[in-house]
Short mmCIF file of C-alpha atoms and ligand atoms in Angstrom, two decimals:
data_model
loop_
_atom_site.label_atom_id
_atom_site.label_comp_id
_atom_site.label_asym_id
_atom_site.label_seq_id
_atom_site.Cartn_x
_atom_site.Cartn_y
_atom_site.Cartn_z
CA MET I 586 182.40 -99.59 -68.25
CA SER I 587 181.69 -98.41 -71.72
CA LEU I 588 179.50 -100.05 -74.26
CA SER I 589 180.08 -99.91 -77.96
CA ILE I 590 177.13 -99.84 -80.29
CA LEU I 591 176.77 -100.95 -83.88
CA VAL I 592 173.64 -100.17 -85.85
CA ASN I 593 172.64 -102.00 -88.98
CA THR I 594 170.86 -99.33 -90.99
CA SER I 595 169.83 -101.72 -93.76
CA ALA I 596 167.87 -103.79 -91.27
CA CYS I 597 166.34 -100.80 -89.46
CA VAL I 598 162.62 -100.39 -90.11
CA GLY I 599 162.32 -96.93 -88.63
CA ALA I 600 160.24 -98.07 -85.73
CA GLY I 601 161.84 -95.55 -83.41
CA GLN I 602 161.70 -97.74 -80.30
CA CYS I 603 165.38 -96.98 -79.73
CA ALA I 604 164.98 -93.20 -79.78
CA LEU I 605 161.91 -93.51 -77.60
CA VAL I 606 163.77 -95.23 -74.78
CA ALA I 607 167.29 -93.82 -75.28
CA GLY I 608 166.87 -90.49 -77.04
CA GLU I 609 170.32 -89.26 -76.08
CA VAL I 610 171.98 -92.07 -77.96
CA PHE I 611 169.64 -92.78 -80.90
CA GLU I 612 167.93 -90.42 -83.34
CA GLN I 613 166.13 -91.04 -86.63
CA ASP I 614 166.73 -89.40 -90.00
CA ASP I 615 163.92 -88.20 -92.26
CA ASP I 616 163.20 -91.74 -93.42
CA GLY I 617 163.13 -92.92 -89.84
CA ILE I 618 166.43 -94.76 -90.14
CA VAL I 619 168.41 -94.92 -86.94
CA VAL I 620 171.21 -92.41 -86.44
CA LEU I 621 173.71 -93.13 -83.72
CA LEU I 622 174.44 -90.00 -81.71
CA GLU I 623 176.98 -91.66 -79.54
CA GLU I 624 179.00 -94.77 -80.31
CA SER I 625 180.26 -95.40 -76.80
CA PRO I 626 177.81 -93.86 -74.37
CA GLY I 627 178.71 -93.52 -70.71
CA GLY I 628 177.79 -95.96 -68.00
CA SER I 629 174.74 -94.03 -66.89
CA GLN I 630 173.11 -94.78 -70.22
CA GLU I 631 173.90 -98.45 -70.26
CA SER I 632 170.54 -99.72 -69.09
CA SER I 633 168.51 -97.60 -71.49
CA VAL I 634 170.79 -98.58 -74.38
CA ARG I 635 170.40 -102.25 -73.51
CA ARG I 636 166.65 -101.82 -73.40
CA ALA I 637 166.70 -100.06 -76.78
CA ALA I 638 168.63 -102.94 -78.31
CA SER I 639 166.29 -105.53 -76.89
CA LEU I 640 163.15 -103.66 -77.94
CA CYS I 641 164.30 -102.98 -81.50
CA PRO I 642 161.85 -105.04 -83.56
CA ALA I 643 164.32 -105.32 -86.42
CA ARG I 644 167.17 -106.41 -84.16
CA ALA I 645 169.25 -103.72 -85.82
CA ILE I 646 171.23 -102.66 -82.75
CA GLU I 647 174.22 -104.69 -81.69
CA LEU I 648 176.05 -104.12 -78.43
CA ARG I 649 179.65 -105.00 -77.62
CA GLY I 650 181.14 -104.94 -74.19
CA MET T 203 156.47 -120.75 -55.16
CA ALA T 204 159.77 -122.56 -55.05
CA GLU T 205 162.53 -120.77 -56.88
CA THR T 206 162.62 -121.74 -60.52
CA ARG T 207 165.80 -123.60 -61.43
CA SER T 208 165.06 -124.72 -64.93
CA VAL T 209 163.12 -123.10 -67.71
CA VAL T 210 162.13 -124.89 -70.88
CA VAL T 211 161.15 -122.61 -73.77
CA VAL T 212 159.28 -124.31 -76.60
CA GLY T 213 159.52 -122.48 -79.93
CA ALA T 214 162.69 -120.70 -81.02
CA GLY T 215 161.32 -117.69 -82.86
CA ILE T 216 161.68 -114.11 -81.65
CA ALA T 217 159.33 -114.64 -78.70
CA GLY T 218 161.13 -117.72 -77.39
CA LEU T 219 164.59 -116.28 -77.94
CA ALA T 220 163.75 -112.89 -76.43
CA THR T 221 162.25 -114.56 -73.36
CA SER T 222 165.45 -116.58 -72.90
CA GLU T 223 167.60 -113.46 -73.31
CA ASN T 224 165.45 -111.49 -70.89
CA LEU T 225 165.70 -114.23 -68.27
CA ARG T 226 169.49 -113.91 -68.37
CA ALA T 227 169.34 -110.11 -68.42
CA ARG T 228 167.34 -110.36 -65.19
CA GLY T 229 170.05 -112.46 -63.61
CA PHE T 230 168.48 -115.91 -63.89
CA VAL T 231 171.24 -118.48 -63.33
CA GLY T 232 169.32 -121.73 -63.78
CA THR T 233 169.20 -123.78 -66.97
CA ILE T 234 167.45 -122.55 -70.08
CA THR T 235 166.56 -125.07 -72.75
CA LEU T 236 165.30 -123.56 -75.99
CA VAL T 237 163.53 -126.09 -78.18
CA GLY T 238 162.75 -125.41 -81.83
CA GLU T 239 161.12 -127.57 -84.42
CA GLU T 240 163.04 -125.96 -87.26
CA SER T 241 166.62 -126.94 -87.99
CA HIS T 242 167.88 -123.35 -88.34
CA LEU T 243 169.25 -121.05 -85.69
CA PRO T 244 166.57 -118.61 -84.45
CA TYR T 245 165.80 -116.13 -87.24
CA ASN T 246 163.82 -113.02 -87.92
CA ARG T 247 160.56 -113.47 -89.83
CA PRO T 248 159.57 -109.97 -91.02
CA PRO T 249 162.35 -109.79 -93.67
CA LEU T 250 161.03 -113.02 -95.26
CA SER T 251 158.48 -111.02 -97.24
CA LYS T 252 160.74 -108.02 -97.70
CA GLN T 253 164.56 -108.01 -97.85
CA LEU T 254 164.84 -111.75 -98.59
CA LEU T 255 162.61 -111.44 -101.67
CA ILE T 256 163.37 -107.91 -102.82
CA ASP T 257 166.94 -107.16 -101.81
CA GLY T 258 168.34 -110.64 -102.19
CA TRP T 259 169.43 -110.90 -98.57
CA SER T 260 171.16 -114.15 -97.78
CA PRO T 261 169.43 -116.34 -95.18
CA GLU T 262 172.36 -115.74 -92.79
CA ARG T 263 171.36 -112.09 -92.51
CA LEU T 264 168.07 -113.13 -90.95
CA LEU T 265 169.62 -114.97 -88.04
CA LEU T 266 168.74 -113.54 -84.63
CA ALA T 267 171.62 -115.18 -82.79
CA ASP T 268 174.56 -117.33 -83.70
CA ALA T 269 175.70 -120.42 -81.82
CA GLY T 270 178.37 -118.39 -80.01
CA ARG T 271 175.83 -115.97 -78.61
CA LEU T 272 173.49 -118.73 -77.45
CA ASP T 273 176.46 -120.40 -75.85
CA SER T 274 177.64 -117.29 -74.08
CA LEU T 275 174.14 -116.77 -72.70
CA GLY T 276 174.11 -120.34 -71.44
CA ILE T 277 171.12 -121.28 -73.54
CA THR T 278 170.94 -124.93 -74.50
CA TYR T 279 169.50 -124.86 -77.98
CA LEU T 280 167.79 -127.97 -79.33
CA PRO T 281 167.04 -127.42 -83.02
CA GLY T 282 164.92 -129.87 -84.97
CA VAL T 283 163.10 -130.99 -81.83
CA LYS T 284 159.32 -130.87 -81.64
CA ALA T 285 157.31 -130.66 -78.44
CA THR T 286 154.52 -133.23 -78.64
CA GLY T 287 152.79 -133.19 -75.27
CA LEU T 288 152.42 -131.46 -71.93
CA ASP T 289 151.49 -132.79 -68.51
CA VAL T 290 151.05 -129.83 -66.18
CA ALA T 291 150.32 -132.01 -63.13
CA SER T 292 153.73 -133.67 -63.23
CA ARG T 293 155.40 -130.60 -64.82
CA ARG T 294 156.75 -132.43 -67.77
CA VAL T 295 156.85 -131.63 -71.45
CA ARG T 296 157.34 -134.25 -74.12
CA LEU T 297 160.16 -133.43 -76.50
CA GLY T 298 160.03 -135.87 -79.37
CA ALA T 299 159.42 -139.14 -77.58
CA GLU T 300 160.99 -138.16 -74.28
CA TRP T 301 159.28 -136.58 -71.23
CA VAL T 302 161.39 -133.79 -69.69
CA GLY T 303 160.73 -132.01 -66.38
CA TYR T 304 160.61 -128.22 -66.07
CA GLY T 305 160.48 -125.62 -63.31
CA ALA T 306 158.75 -123.18 -65.63
CA LEU T 307 157.59 -123.71 -69.18
CA VAL T 308 157.33 -120.94 -71.75
CA ILE T 309 155.33 -121.75 -74.87
CA ALA T 310 156.26 -119.72 -77.95
CA THR T 311 155.20 -121.96 -80.82
CA GLY T 312 153.80 -119.27 -83.10
CA LEU T 313 151.48 -119.90 -86.01
CA SER T 314 151.20 -122.04 -89.11
CA PRO T 315 149.81 -120.66 -92.34
CA ARG T 316 146.31 -121.67 -93.33
CA GLN T 317 146.42 -123.87 -96.42
CA VAL T 318 144.08 -123.56 -99.37
CA PRO T 319 141.18 -125.97 -99.01
CA GLY T 320 141.55 -129.11 -101.12
CA ILE T 321 141.43 -128.16 -104.79
CA PRO T 322 143.03 -129.75 -107.84
CA GLY T 323 146.67 -128.67 -108.00
CA GLU T 324 146.82 -127.49 -104.40
CA GLU T 325 150.39 -128.82 -104.20
CA HIS T 326 151.47 -125.93 -106.46
CA VAL T 327 150.34 -123.34 -103.92
CA ARG T 328 153.09 -121.91 -101.74
CA VAL T 329 152.83 -120.32 -98.31
CA LEU T 330 155.28 -118.06 -96.46
CA ARG T 331 156.04 -118.50 -92.78
CA THR T 332 159.39 -120.21 -92.42
CA LEU T 333 162.88 -119.54 -93.71
CA ASP T 334 162.61 -122.64 -95.87
CA ASP T 335 159.38 -121.28 -97.36
CA GLY T 336 161.17 -117.98 -97.97
CA ILE T 337 164.23 -119.52 -99.62
CA GLY T 338 161.97 -121.62 -101.85
CA LEU T 339 159.81 -118.64 -102.79
CA ALA T 340 162.78 -116.35 -103.49
CA ASP T 341 164.18 -119.02 -105.76
CA ALA T 342 160.85 -119.58 -107.54
CA LEU T 343 160.44 -115.84 -108.08
CA ARG T 344 163.82 -115.66 -109.80
CA ARG T 345 162.44 -117.98 -112.45
CA ALA T 346 158.84 -116.72 -112.43
CA GLU T 347 156.99 -114.97 -115.20
CA ARG T 348 153.69 -114.18 -113.51
CA VAL T 349 152.58 -114.37 -109.92
CA MET T 350 149.25 -114.86 -108.19
CA VAL T 351 148.81 -113.94 -104.54
CA LEU T 352 145.77 -115.12 -102.60
CA GLY T 353 144.50 -113.15 -99.65
CA GLY T 354 143.75 -109.56 -98.71
CA GLY T 355 145.65 -109.12 -95.46
CA ILE T 356 148.86 -107.38 -94.79
CA LEU T 357 151.10 -110.28 -95.80
CA ALA T 358 149.30 -110.68 -99.14
CA CYS T 359 149.83 -106.98 -99.83
CA GLU T 360 153.50 -107.17 -98.84
CA LEU T 361 153.92 -110.09 -101.22
CA ALA T 362 152.29 -108.20 -104.08
CA SER T 363 154.48 -105.23 -103.25
CA ALA T 364 157.58 -107.43 -103.42
CA THR T 365 156.68 -109.16 -106.68
CA ARG T 366 155.84 -105.85 -108.37
CA LYS T 367 159.15 -104.47 -107.17
CA LEU T 368 160.77 -107.44 -108.89
CA GLY T 369 158.93 -106.41 -112.03
CA LEU T 370 156.66 -109.45 -112.10
CA PRO T 371 153.07 -109.13 -113.34
CA THR T 372 150.98 -109.86 -110.27
CA THR T 373 147.36 -110.80 -109.67
CA LEU T 374 145.89 -110.47 -106.20
CA VAL T 375 142.77 -112.50 -105.48
CA ALA T 376 141.00 -111.27 -102.35
CA ARG T 377 137.56 -111.57 -100.79
CA HIS T 378 136.79 -107.85 -100.98
CA THR T 379 138.41 -104.50 -101.61
CA GLU T 380 139.13 -103.89 -97.97
CA VAL T 381 142.79 -104.87 -98.16
CA GLY T 382 145.95 -104.51 -96.14
CA PRO T 383 146.21 -103.85 -92.42
CA ARG T 384 142.52 -104.07 -91.54
CA SER T 385 143.20 -103.34 -87.89
CA LEU T 386 144.16 -99.81 -88.95
CA GLY T 387 140.71 -99.04 -90.30
CA SER T 388 139.40 -97.83 -93.63
CA ALA T 389 141.70 -94.79 -93.85
CA VAL T 390 144.56 -97.24 -94.35
CA THR T 391 142.81 -100.04 -96.23
CA GLU T 392 141.46 -97.62 -98.85
CA ARG T 393 144.93 -96.23 -99.35
CA THR T 394 146.36 -99.73 -99.62
CA HIS T 395 143.77 -100.56 -102.26
CA ARG T 396 144.82 -97.49 -104.26
CA LEU T 397 148.48 -98.41 -103.90
CA LEU T 398 147.83 -101.84 -105.36
CA LEU T 399 146.03 -100.33 -108.35
CA ASP T 400 148.65 -97.59 -108.82
CA HIS T 401 151.32 -100.26 -108.97
CA ASP T 402 149.45 -102.24 -111.60
CA VAL T 403 148.49 -105.14 -109.42
CA GLN T 404 145.66 -106.95 -111.16
CA PHE T 405 143.07 -106.97 -108.40
CA LEU T 406 140.27 -109.55 -108.40
CA THR T 407 137.63 -109.92 -105.71
CA GLY T 408 134.62 -112.05 -104.94
CA ARG T 409 136.07 -115.19 -106.44
CA GLU T 410 137.95 -118.14 -105.13
CA LEU T 411 140.62 -120.35 -106.49
CA ALA T 412 139.16 -123.44 -108.15
CA SER T 413 142.22 -125.18 -109.55
CA VAL T 414 145.92 -124.62 -110.03
CA GLY T 415 148.13 -125.81 -112.86
CA ARG T 416 151.81 -125.26 -113.61
CA THR T 417 151.37 -122.05 -115.53
CA SER T 418 147.77 -121.02 -115.04
CA THR T 419 144.96 -121.14 -112.52
CA VAL T 420 141.18 -121.17 -112.76
CA LEU T 421 138.91 -119.18 -110.45
CA SER T 422 135.46 -120.17 -109.19
CA ASP T 423 133.69 -118.15 -111.92
CA GLY T 424 135.73 -119.82 -114.64
CA THR T 425 138.23 -116.95 -115.14
CA ARG T 426 141.62 -118.27 -116.17
CA VAL T 427 144.63 -116.40 -114.79
CA ASP T 428 148.17 -117.06 -115.97
CA ALA T 429 150.58 -117.55 -113.08
CA ASP T 430 153.54 -119.84 -112.61
CA VAL T 431 153.96 -118.97 -108.94
CA VAL T 432 150.91 -119.00 -106.65
CA VAL T 433 151.29 -117.93 -103.01
CA ALA T 434 148.51 -118.09 -100.43
CA ALA T 435 148.53 -115.62 -97.55
CA ILE T 436 145.12 -116.38 -96.14
CA GLY T 437 145.84 -116.24 -92.44
CA ALA T 438 147.58 -118.42 -89.91
CA VAL T 439 146.49 -120.56 -87.00
CA PRO T 440 148.12 -121.08 -83.58
CA ASN T 441 150.42 -124.08 -83.21
CA THR T 442 148.61 -125.70 -80.30
CA SER T 443 147.64 -129.16 -81.55
CA TRP T 444 150.35 -130.66 -79.33
CA LEU T 445 148.53 -129.19 -76.31
CA ALA T 446 145.16 -130.79 -77.11
CA ARG T 447 145.25 -133.02 -74.04
CA SER T 448 147.06 -130.63 -71.71
CA GLY T 449 143.92 -129.10 -70.20
CA LEU T 450 145.00 -125.61 -71.28
CA ASP T 451 142.44 -123.40 -73.02
CA VAL T 452 143.71 -123.34 -76.60
CA GLU T 453 140.56 -122.37 -78.38
CA ASP T 454 142.20 -119.61 -80.45
CA GLY T 455 145.71 -119.47 -79.10
CA ILE T 456 146.72 -120.17 -75.52
CA LEU T 457 144.56 -118.24 -73.05
CA CYS T 458 146.70 -116.35 -70.52
CA ASP T 459 146.33 -113.71 -67.86
CA HIS T 460 147.79 -110.22 -68.30
CA ARG T 461 151.31 -111.46 -67.51
CA GLY T 462 151.21 -114.41 -69.85
CA MET T 463 150.44 -117.16 -67.35
CA ALA T 464 148.31 -119.99 -68.77
CA SER T 465 148.48 -122.22 -65.70
CA PRO T 466 150.85 -122.24 -62.71
CA ASP T 467 154.43 -122.19 -64.06
CA VAL T 468 153.21 -122.38 -67.65
CA TYR T 469 153.40 -119.22 -69.76
CA ALA T 470 152.77 -118.36 -73.38
CA VAL T 471 154.30 -115.55 -75.47
CA GLY T 472 154.15 -114.21 -78.97
CA ASP T 473 151.79 -115.03 -81.81
CA VAL T 474 150.50 -118.23 -80.18
CA ALA T 475 149.39 -116.49 -76.98
CA ARG T 476 146.02 -114.92 -76.19
CA TRP T 477 146.56 -112.57 -73.25
CA ARG T 478 143.69 -111.07 -71.35
CA SER T 479 143.82 -107.31 -71.00
CA PRO T 480 143.47 -106.25 -67.37
CA VAL T 481 141.70 -103.09 -68.57
CA THR T 482 139.15 -104.40 -71.05
CA GLY T 483 138.95 -108.02 -69.87
CA ILE T 484 139.18 -109.05 -73.52
CA ALA T 485 141.65 -111.76 -74.46
CA ARG T 486 143.15 -111.67 -77.92
CA ARG T 487 146.11 -112.69 -79.96
CA LEU T 488 148.51 -110.15 -81.42
CA GLU T 489 150.52 -111.00 -84.50
CA SER T 490 153.44 -108.65 -84.39
CA GLN T 491 157.11 -108.80 -83.75
CA SER T 492 157.09 -105.88 -81.37
CA SER T 493 154.34 -107.30 -79.17
CA ALA T 494 156.19 -110.61 -79.07
CA ILE T 495 159.24 -108.74 -77.73
CA ASP T 496 157.08 -106.83 -75.24
CA GLN T 497 155.48 -110.03 -73.95
CA ALA T 498 158.87 -111.74 -73.70
CA GLU T 499 160.04 -109.01 -71.34
CA ILE T 500 156.94 -109.37 -69.18
CA VAL T 501 157.00 -113.17 -69.05
CA ALA T 502 160.68 -113.32 -68.14
CA GLY T 503 159.84 -111.13 -65.16
CA ALA T 504 156.76 -113.17 -64.27
CA VAL T 505 158.72 -116.46 -64.35
CA LEU T 506 161.17 -115.00 -61.86
CA GLY T 507 158.49 -113.46 -59.66
CA ASP T 508 159.69 -109.91 -60.42
CA PRO T 509 157.27 -106.98 -60.33
CA MET T 510 155.52 -106.09 -63.58
CA PRO T 511 157.97 -104.13 -65.77
CA GLN T 512 157.07 -100.85 -67.40
CA ARG T 513 155.28 -101.59 -70.68
CA SER T 514 157.21 -100.96 -73.87
CA TYR T 515 154.21 -99.92 -76.00
CA PRO T 516 154.62 -102.30 -78.91
CA LEU T 517 154.10 -100.96 -82.36
CA PHE T 518 153.24 -102.43 -85.72
CA TRP T 519 155.09 -101.65 -88.92
CA THR T 520 155.00 -102.68 -92.51
CA GLU T 521 156.39 -101.55 -95.82
CA LEU T 522 154.15 -101.46 -98.88
CA PHE T 523 155.35 -100.27 -102.27
CA GLY T 524 158.11 -98.29 -100.59
CA ASN T 525 155.78 -96.68 -98.04
CA ARG T 526 156.73 -97.12 -94.42
CA ILE T 527 153.72 -97.52 -92.19
CA THR T 528 153.91 -97.56 -88.41
CA ALA T 529 151.03 -97.86 -85.98
CA ILE T 530 150.28 -98.11 -82.31
CA GLY T 531 147.20 -98.57 -80.16
CA GLU T 532 143.62 -99.23 -81.26
CA CYS T 533 142.65 -97.89 -84.64
CA VAL T 534 139.87 -99.99 -86.05
CA ALA T 535 136.97 -98.68 -83.96
CA ALA T 536 137.91 -95.00 -84.24
CA GLU T 537 135.17 -92.43 -84.64
CA SER T 538 137.48 -89.81 -85.98
CA VAL T 539 140.79 -89.84 -87.82
CA VAL T 540 142.67 -86.56 -88.18
CA ALA T 541 146.15 -85.67 -89.36
CA ILE T 542 148.34 -84.22 -86.63
CA ALA T 543 151.27 -83.92 -89.03
CA GLY T 544 151.32 -83.90 -92.82
CA ASP T 545 148.14 -84.35 -94.79
CA LEU T 546 145.81 -87.37 -94.93
CA ASP T 547 145.47 -86.92 -98.68
CA ALA T 548 149.20 -86.77 -99.27
CA ASP T 549 151.70 -89.56 -98.90
CA ARG T 550 153.15 -88.36 -95.62
CA PHE T 551 151.12 -88.00 -92.45
CA VAL T 552 150.64 -88.95 -88.86
CA ALA T 553 146.99 -89.69 -88.11
CA GLU T 554 145.42 -89.63 -84.71
CA TYR T 555 142.53 -92.02 -84.05
CA THR T 556 140.04 -91.04 -81.39
CA VAL T 557 136.92 -92.40 -79.70
CA SER T 558 134.78 -89.90 -77.73
CA GLY T 559 137.59 -87.38 -77.95
CA ARG T 560 140.10 -89.81 -76.44
CA ARG T 561 143.13 -90.80 -78.43
CA THR T 562 143.20 -94.55 -78.96
CA GLY T 563 145.79 -94.98 -81.71
CA LEU T 564 148.30 -93.39 -84.06
CA VAL T 565 149.32 -94.25 -87.60
CA GLY T 566 152.43 -92.90 -89.28
CA TRP T 567 152.66 -92.93 -93.06
CA ASN T 568 156.18 -92.16 -94.25
CA MET T 569 156.68 -89.90 -91.23
CA PRO T 570 158.55 -92.08 -88.78
CA ARG T 571 160.18 -89.31 -86.81
CA GLU T 572 157.01 -87.28 -86.40
CA PHE T 573 155.23 -90.50 -85.48
CA ARG T 574 157.72 -91.10 -82.71
CA GLN T 575 157.43 -87.54 -81.49
CA ALA T 576 153.65 -87.92 -81.30
CA ARG T 577 154.17 -91.11 -79.31
CA THR T 578 156.57 -89.44 -76.93
CA LEU T 579 153.99 -86.75 -76.32
CA ALA T 580 151.26 -89.35 -75.88
CA LEU T 581 153.37 -91.24 -73.37
CA THR T 582 153.95 -88.08 -71.36
CA GLU T 583 150.24 -87.33 -71.38
CA GLN T 584 149.50 -90.93 -70.54
CA THR T 585 151.43 -90.77 -67.34
CA LYS T 586 149.06 -87.95 -66.49
CA GLY T 587 146.21 -90.33 -67.30
CA THR T 588 144.71 -88.45 -70.22
CA VAL T 589 145.30 -90.63 -73.26
CA ALA T 590 145.92 -94.13 -74.42
CA ALA T 591 148.29 -95.31 -77.17
C1 FAD K 1354 156.43 -113.24 -93.90
C2 FAD K 1354 156.15 -112.54 -92.60
C3 FAD K 1354 156.31 -111.16 -92.51
C4 FAD K 1354 156.06 -110.49 -91.31
N1 FAD K 1354 156.24 -109.14 -91.26
C5 FAD K 1354 156.01 -108.48 -90.10
C6 FAD K 1354 156.19 -107.07 -90.00
O1 FAD K 1354 156.54 -106.40 -90.98
N2 FAD K 1354 155.98 -106.48 -88.82
C7 FAD K 1354 155.60 -107.18 -87.70
O2 FAD K 1354 155.42 -106.61 -86.64
N3 FAD K 1354 155.41 -108.52 -87.76
C8 FAD K 1354 155.60 -109.17 -88.93
N4 FAD K 1354 155.40 -110.54 -89.00
C9 FAD K 1354 154.93 -111.24 -87.80
C10 FAD K 1354 156.10 -111.64 -86.91
O3 FAD K 1354 157.05 -112.31 -87.66
C11 FAD K 1354 155.56 -112.52 -85.80
O4 FAD K 1354 154.73 -111.71 -85.00
C12 FAD K 1354 156.67 -113.13 -84.98
O5 FAD K 1354 157.47 -113.95 -85.77
C13 FAD K 1354 156.08 -113.91 -83.82
O6 FAD K 1354 157.10 -114.59 -83.17
P1 FAD K 1354 156.84 -115.91 -82.34
O7 FAD K 1354 158.17 -116.25 -81.77
O8 FAD K 1354 155.68 -115.74 -81.46
O9 FAD K 1354 156.39 -117.03 -83.40
P2 FAD K 1354 157.19 -117.65 -84.61
O10 FAD K 1354 158.10 -116.64 -85.18
O11 FAD K 1354 156.17 -118.26 -85.49
O12 FAD K 1354 158.09 -118.79 -83.96
C14 FAD K 1354 157.55 -119.97 -83.45
C15 FAD K 1354 158.55 -121.10 -83.60
O13 FAD K 1354 158.09 -122.22 -82.86
C16 FAD K 1354 158.34 -123.40 -83.60
N5 FAD K 1354 157.40 -124.44 -83.18
C17 FAD K 1354 156.08 -124.55 -83.48
N6 FAD K 1354 155.55 -125.66 -82.91
C18 FAD K 1354 156.56 -126.25 -82.21
C19 FAD K 1354 156.63 -127.42 -81.39
N7 FAD K 1354 155.55 -128.18 -81.14
N8 FAD K 1354 157.82 -127.74 -80.83
C20 FAD K 1354 158.92 -126.96 -81.06
N9 FAD K 1354 158.90 -125.83 -81.81
C21 FAD K 1354 157.74 -125.49 -82.37
C22 FAD K 1354 158.15 -122.98 -85.03
O14 FAD K 1354 158.84 -123.87 -85.87
C23 FAD K 1354 158.72 -121.57 -85.03
O15 FAD K 1354 160.07 -121.57 -85.36
C24 FAD K 1354 155.63 -111.23 -90.19
C25 FAD K 1354 155.46 -112.61 -90.29
C26 FAD K 1354 155.72 -113.27 -91.47
C27 FAD K 1354 155.52 -114.76 -91.55
S1 SF4 K 1355 164.32 -99.46 -82.88
FE1 SF4 K 1355 165.46 -100.59 -84.40
S2 SF4 K 1355 164.21 -100.48 -86.22
FE2 SF4 K 1355 163.49 -98.92 -84.85
S3 SF4 K 1355 164.59 -97.06 -85.48
FE3 SF4 K 1355 165.73 -98.01 -83.84
S4 SF4 K 1355 167.19 -99.31 -84.90
FE4 SF4 K 1355 165.65 -98.81 -86.38
#
């Protein structure tokens, strides 16, 4: 199953929790704002992506599927 | 322990909602009732002092979940319902006037802002904690000419930052010059003080508010300050009055063990909770969104009898006058503060806080990525048992 990810960059506070727990899917730009490396990561990344979304303190990561 | 079939969560802020979501993510199939005193859907508080005031965000953008999502998670949401009592012996919580049984109870009632002590005109003083407060304040600021903020903590500084950004002349009345995130120590409070001055915040200390009128206020030494909007950010107290006769220890928040248990099958999470650290034995409250999320994860596991999850290392963040500040760990008692990236005298750095050569905390100032990299390194070292934070 593949997950699709939406990030809301205007809500992102640059906390970096996402890149800390799922560094293959999320990166940060120079201002710390989330950069999505992969919009539909493979199944092996699903649990870390879900954890990233739930840990994001700005609730800026939305998952579909 | 019999298997829990029904969980009642009191308080529908981030801590209550995240606990409910985590219960489902862990496969809990029983009933979840989420009770919230406010009439809104669960919403996100940090933007109340930021995007809502500065960027004109609509209240809808603050919502944490819509009705469809709550529904799909099988969460029964009861807005506008206040918990008024708890009887742990019979495992019942009073919702409004009705006693309701629970298998496990999660208390996530947060804080209420401290009000200014009775002075003439106190009704003109606003506070900021709820969405309704935020909508009212945003509206008042649109018509304001001059603002006064009371308090020297992080919220007071965020408010001054927002009102200056809106171009409003702003006076900050604080106890002393140590302002901003005090838990991050003097390296950060001194900087915050400078930021306030650099951004033309009129900064007054050592005086209190004596009276408030429609367009001006008077301080305890007789100084008159023009302001048509006055906001107090002088701290907040745990919402535990409804637990006064429950037998729980609610002296300064609800006392809990290291997994959030206050009494068998009763847990507390978020700003209202005072968890005891298994390492230091000290129990204290944390007022941050990220620790509320961290605790929600742990409590959901504890309710279901799961093993302790891996900690998520909550962090603190704020934005002051366009500067993004992130922090983790213990910073206030540090013996030494050194820059491990950037320069402490510049406006970009990552500072490492140490006690007896041991890292206890990290602060990032406009260097979010480097801050995260330092954390990643710290986490790797931590698994080897060499550092904290
Ligand atoms: C303006 C503002 C800005 C902030 N900015 C930041 C920031 O930048 N970074 C950060 O980390 N943190 C920030 N915070 C702190 C963060 O918002 C809190 O840590 C977080 O909201 C705590 O969540 P909670 O669910 O524990 O409590 P709350 O969000 O306070 O939610 C508790 C809920 O319980 C309800 N309730 C209370 N009593 C009862 C009852 N008896 N029955 C039913 N319901 C009840 C309340 O109405 C409330 O909705 C900010 C807070 C504010 C107010
Ligand atoms: S965790 Fe959330 S706030 Fe932090 S960088 Fe990622 S998306 Fe942004």
